[in-house]
Each structure stands twice: as C-alpha cells, then as structure tokens.
Tab-separated table of C-alpha atoms in Angstrom:
chain	number	residue	atom	x	y	z
A	1	PRO	CA	-319.045	161.068	-4.724
A	2	PRO	CA	-319.176	161.246	-8.524
A	3	LEU	CA	-316.437	159.558	-10.494
A	4	THR	CA	-314.866	162.853	-11.524
A	5	ALA	CA	-314.519	163.909	-7.859
A	6	GLN	CA	-312.890	160.569	-7.006
A	7	LEU	CA	-310.410	160.956	-9.829
A	8	SER	CA	-309.684	164.518	-8.695
A	9	LEU	CA	-308.858	163.266	-5.156
A	10	LEU	CA	-306.513	160.615	-6.524
A	11	LEU	CA	-304.701	163.062	-8.735
A	12	HIS	CA	-304.624	165.864	-6.152
A	13	PRO	CA	-304.105	164.370	-2.637
A	14	GLY	CA	-305.023	166.544	0.332
A	15	GLU	CA	-302.787	167.611	3.234
A	16	LYS	CA	-301.108	165.041	5.440
A	17	GLY	CA	-303.338	164.091	8.339
A	18	ASP	CA	-302.418	163.692	12.058
A	19	ARG	CA	-300.531	160.603	13.265
A	20	GLY	CA	-302.869	157.825	14.285
A	21	GLU	CA	-302.831	155.950	17.604
A	22	ARG	CA	-300.172	153.283	18.178
A	23	GLY	CA	-301.383	149.864	17.132
A	24	MET	CA	-301.163	146.665	19.216
A	25	GLN	CA	-297.755	144.978	19.539
A	26	GLY	CA	-297.161	142.267	17.036
A	27	LYS	CA	-295.838	138.749	17.751
A	28	PHE	CA	-292.163	138.268	18.705
A	29	GLY	CA	-289.912	137.104	15.922
A	30	LYS	CA	-287.529	134.143	16.059
A	31	THR	CA	-284.379	134.443	18.207
A	32	GLY	CA	-281.473	135.784	16.212
A	33	VAL	CA	-277.901	134.462	16.050
A	34	ALA	CA	-275.772	135.305	19.150
A	35	GLY	CA	-273.423	138.217	18.650
A	36	SER	CA	-269.655	138.045	19.038
A	37	ARG	CA	-268.101	138.344	22.538
A	38	GLY	CA	-267.471	141.897	23.644
A	39	HIS	CA	-264.190	143.358	24.872
A	40	THR	CA	-263.054	142.610	28.465
A	41	GLY	CA	-264.204	145.296	30.825
A	42	PRO	CA	-261.905	147.252	33.139
A	43	LYS	CA	-260.657	145.562	36.351
A	44	GLY	CA	-262.823	146.286	39.355
A	45	GLN	CA	-261.624	147.843	42.588
A	46	LYS	CA	-260.015	145.709	45.323
A	47	GLY	CA	-262.571	144.348	47.790
A	48	SER	CA	-262.477	145.055	51.501
A	49	MET	CA	-260.534	142.727	53.849
A	50	GLY	CA	-262.537	139.837	55.213
A	51	ALA	CA	-262.978	138.939	58.883
A	52	PRO	CA	-260.011	137.097	60.487
A	53	GLY	CA	-260.245	133.310	60.408
A	54	GLU	CA	-260.334	131.043	63.439
A	55	ARG	CA	-257.052	130.035	65.078
A	56	CYS	CA	-255.689	126.628	64.197
A	57	LYS	CA	-257.370	124.186	66.566
A	58	SER	CA	-254.900	121.303	66.343
A	59	HIS	CA	-251.485	121.690	67.923
A	60	TYR	CA	-249.268	118.717	68.677
A	61	ALA	CA	-246.006	118.097	70.483
A	62	ALA	CA	-244.674	114.715	71.563
A	63	PHE	CA	-241.375	112.927	72.039
A	64	SER	CA	-240.062	109.685	73.501
A	65	VAL	CA	-236.333	109.003	73.630
A	66	GLY	CA	-234.083	106.390	75.198
A	67	ARG	CA	-230.512	105.837	76.288
A	68	LYS	CA	-228.511	102.608	75.940
A	69	LYS	CA	-225.340	103.859	77.668
A	70	PRO	CA	-224.801	103.918	81.448
A	71	LEU	CA	-223.768	107.169	83.121
A	72	HIS	CA	-221.694	107.769	86.252
A	73	SER	CA	-221.520	110.999	88.190
A	74	ASN	CA	-218.475	113.222	88.329
A	75	ASP	CA	-217.740	116.582	89.942
A	76	TYR	CA	-220.235	118.545	87.778
A	77	TYR	CA	-223.881	118.197	86.758
A	78	GLN	CA	-224.448	116.192	83.562
A	79	THR	CA	-227.340	116.551	81.131
A	80	LEU	CA	-228.615	113.164	79.994
A	81	ILE	CA	-228.006	112.787	76.275
A	82	PHE	CA	-230.202	110.199	74.565
A	83	ASP	CA	-229.146	107.919	71.715
A	84	THR	CA	-232.453	106.311	70.738
A	85	GLU	CA	-235.382	108.163	69.191
A	86	PHE	CA	-238.798	106.482	69.421
A	87	VAL	CA	-240.948	109.537	68.645
A	88	ASN	CA	-239.768	113.079	68.011
A	89	LEU	CA	-242.607	115.051	66.447
A	90	TYR	CA	-241.316	118.079	64.500
A	91	ASP	CA	-237.879	117.560	66.178
A	92	HIS	CA	-238.905	119.543	69.265
A	93	PHE	CA	-236.558	117.315	71.281
A	94	ASN	CA	-232.932	118.037	70.390
A	95	MET	CA	-230.959	114.796	70.418
A	96	PHE	CA	-227.622	116.655	70.563
A	97	THR	CA	-228.394	118.858	73.582
A	98	GLY	CA	-230.719	116.367	75.343
A	99	LYS	CA	-233.356	119.092	75.751
A	100	PHE	CA	-237.014	119.486	74.807
A	101	TYR	CA	-237.744	122.951	73.415
A	102	CYS	CA	-241.310	124.235	73.772
A	103	TYR	CA	-242.716	125.667	70.552
A	104	VAL	CA	-246.378	125.121	71.466
A	105	PRO	CA	-247.297	126.667	74.845
A	106	GLY	CA	-249.575	124.587	77.063
A	107	ILE	CA	-249.781	121.822	79.671
A	108	TYR	CA	-247.310	118.969	79.157
A	109	TYR	CA	-246.907	115.545	80.743
A	110	PHE	CA	-243.334	114.273	81.237
A	111	SER	CA	-242.181	110.841	82.320
A	112	LEU	CA	-238.695	109.599	83.212
A	113	ASN	CA	-237.754	105.935	83.698
A	114	VAL	CA	-234.308	104.710	84.707
A	115	HIS	CA	-232.617	101.543	85.887
A	116	THR	CA	-230.609	101.953	89.079
A	117	TRP	CA	-227.147	100.499	89.619
A	118	ASN	CA	-226.704	98.139	92.548
A	119	GLN	CA	-224.465	99.524	95.314
A	120	LYS	CA	-224.864	103.058	93.887
A	121	GLU	CA	-227.266	105.931	94.420
A	122	THR	CA	-229.490	107.198	91.624
A	123	TYR	CA	-230.080	110.943	91.784
A	124	LEU	CA	-231.584	112.853	88.859
A	125	HIS	CA	-233.767	115.919	88.311
A	126	ILE	CA	-236.222	116.871	85.617
A	127	MET	CA	-235.218	120.459	84.891
A	128	ARG	CA	-237.084	123.442	83.472
A	129	ASN	CA	-235.055	126.466	82.380
A	130	GLY	CA	-232.226	125.636	84.765
A	131	VAL	CA	-234.474	125.043	87.783
A	132	GLU	CA	-234.995	121.618	89.412
A	133	VAL	CA	-238.658	120.641	89.104
A	134	VAL	CA	-238.850	117.047	90.428
A	135	ILE	CA	-236.313	114.515	91.643
A	136	LEU	CA	-235.903	110.849	90.829
A	137	TYR	CA	-234.002	109.214	93.669
A	138	ALA	CA	-233.098	105.699	94.729
A	139	GLN	CA	-230.903	104.821	97.724
A	140	VAL	CA	-227.974	102.475	97.589
A	141	SER	CA	-229.193	98.887	97.394
A	142	ASP	CA	-227.872	95.394	96.788
A	143	ARG	CA	-230.385	95.062	93.957
A	144	SER	CA	-230.929	97.276	90.935
A	145	ILE	CA	-234.522	98.370	90.209
A	146	MET	CA	-236.523	100.288	87.639
A	147	GLN	CA	-237.412	103.704	89.019
A	148	SER	CA	-239.773	106.309	87.537
A	149	GLN	CA	-240.907	109.890	87.973
A	150	SER	CA	-243.571	111.902	86.158
A	151	VAL	CA	-244.866	115.451	86.265
A	152	MET	CA	-247.213	117.848	84.468
A	153	LEU	CA	-245.823	121.300	83.668
A	154	GLU	CA	-247.326	124.416	82.167
A	155	LEU	CA	-244.803	125.598	79.578
A	156	ARG	CA	-244.409	128.859	77.744
A	157	GLU	CA	-242.861	129.183	74.302
A	158	GLN	CA	-239.049	128.773	74.398
A	159	ASP	CA	-239.091	126.942	77.755
A	160	GLU	CA	-236.596	124.063	77.941
A	161	VAL	CA	-237.044	120.753	79.767
A	162	TRP	CA	-234.328	118.139	80.270
A	163	VAL	CA	-232.935	115.516	82.680
A	164	ARG	CA	-229.836	116.146	84.781
A	165	LEU	CA	-227.671	113.679	86.708
A	166	TYR	CA	-226.636	115.110	90.033
A	167	LYS	CA	-222.961	115.849	90.574
A	168	GLY	CA	-220.930	113.293	92.491
A	169	GLU	CA	-220.988	114.226	96.159
A	170	ARG	CA	-221.735	110.519	96.522
A	171	GLU	CA	-221.306	107.904	93.814
A	172	ASN	CA	-224.362	108.255	91.645
A	173	ALA	CA	-225.171	106.325	88.446
A	174	ILE	CA	-227.792	104.962	86.097
A	175	PHE	CA	-227.455	101.540	84.529
A	176	SER	CA	-227.677	100.364	80.953
A	177	ASP	CA	-225.820	97.698	78.996
A	178	GLU	CA	-225.252	99.163	75.508
A	179	TYR	CA	-227.737	96.697	73.951
A	180	ASP	CA	-231.099	97.303	75.625
A	181	THR	CA	-232.820	100.583	76.411
A	182	TYR	CA	-233.130	100.921	80.182
A	183	ILE	CA	-233.510	104.701	80.333
A	184	THR	CA	-236.433	106.575	78.718
A	185	PHE	CA	-237.677	110.153	78.777
A	186	SER	CA	-241.022	111.080	77.213
A	187	GLY	CA	-243.291	114.094	77.031
A	188	HIS	CA	-246.381	115.257	75.214
A	189	LEU	CA	-248.773	118.187	75.022
A	190	ILE	CA	-252.035	117.626	76.902
A	191	LYS	CA	-253.780	120.969	76.342
C-alpha cells in the first residue's frame, strides 16, 4: 500500500483481532529453591486392630533339689523338705513347702532318688494334689542301698507335686549324713 496508507494504519490501529492458537510449550526452566516446610497436618484416625500373634512357643519348667538331712517316720505323714537347690527355674519349686507348683501345663518327668537306712524300711510316695501317684519302697535289709522311682505326669495349671514319707506304722526312714546329698528330687517339662 502507499506510504500514506501505511502511516494511517500506524496512527489509527484497527479493532483487536481474535486470539491466536496456543503456541508450542517452551523449554523447562532451572529448578527453583525449595520452599519452607509446611505446617504439620492433622492426626489421622486410629488404624484397625491387627490379627492376633502366635502363642509363645517356648515354655520351660525344671527343678532339681536335694536333702542332706535324714528323716525318720512318726505318727503322721511328712512332706520331704529339701535344703539344697541345684536347679529351680523361675522358683516353681517352693523350698519352704517342699512342693512343685505347676505354672506351665503339660507332660512332666519326675525322678526321686533316696538312700535307704539299714535295718529300716523306706516307704515314700510321689504325690499329686494330695493323691499318691507312685511309691518308692525298700524292705528292711542289713545293707543300705540307693533306691529310685520315676514317673511322667500330665499336669494342669496349679497342680502340686511333692514327696511324702509314710507315717510310722513300721519304722521307716531315709538316710543322709548332713554332709553329702543322698536324697534328690527332680522334675522337668517334656511337652
């Protein structure tokens, strides 16, 4: 167009045209500086309870005790009280009462060893909750001997096991000499 028309267009622009199409995205700029840490959000709701865990797989119970003092029968039953503690796991065997108290139910193995007294009977029971379970017996003899008895018992919680000397219908005794341990009582959980 002539120069005068061009000048006229520059001095008197026309109406604004329509918006053009969006151009292509430019290149990404450099990473900016990290912003400051935001405020702590509100506490979330309590989660649901998880599945129950497995039962403890390792239970133990074991004791082994001894007696250095002899014991003679009299007109009532006597519980053997032990004065020597070899093993007493978790104190399940009470040294004052002479009784093993079951805290872990299961199958137990018990063993009793005594030294007989020459010219006297030896007559004992391993007891459970006041009931005679097995007997340890030796007849009168000119010679003293070591005598033993053992048994497996299925125990429930709070069962009690102990050794009882029979009352003296006949003279009945176990031997020891105050220095050595001739009498032992042991027990442990098998399963």
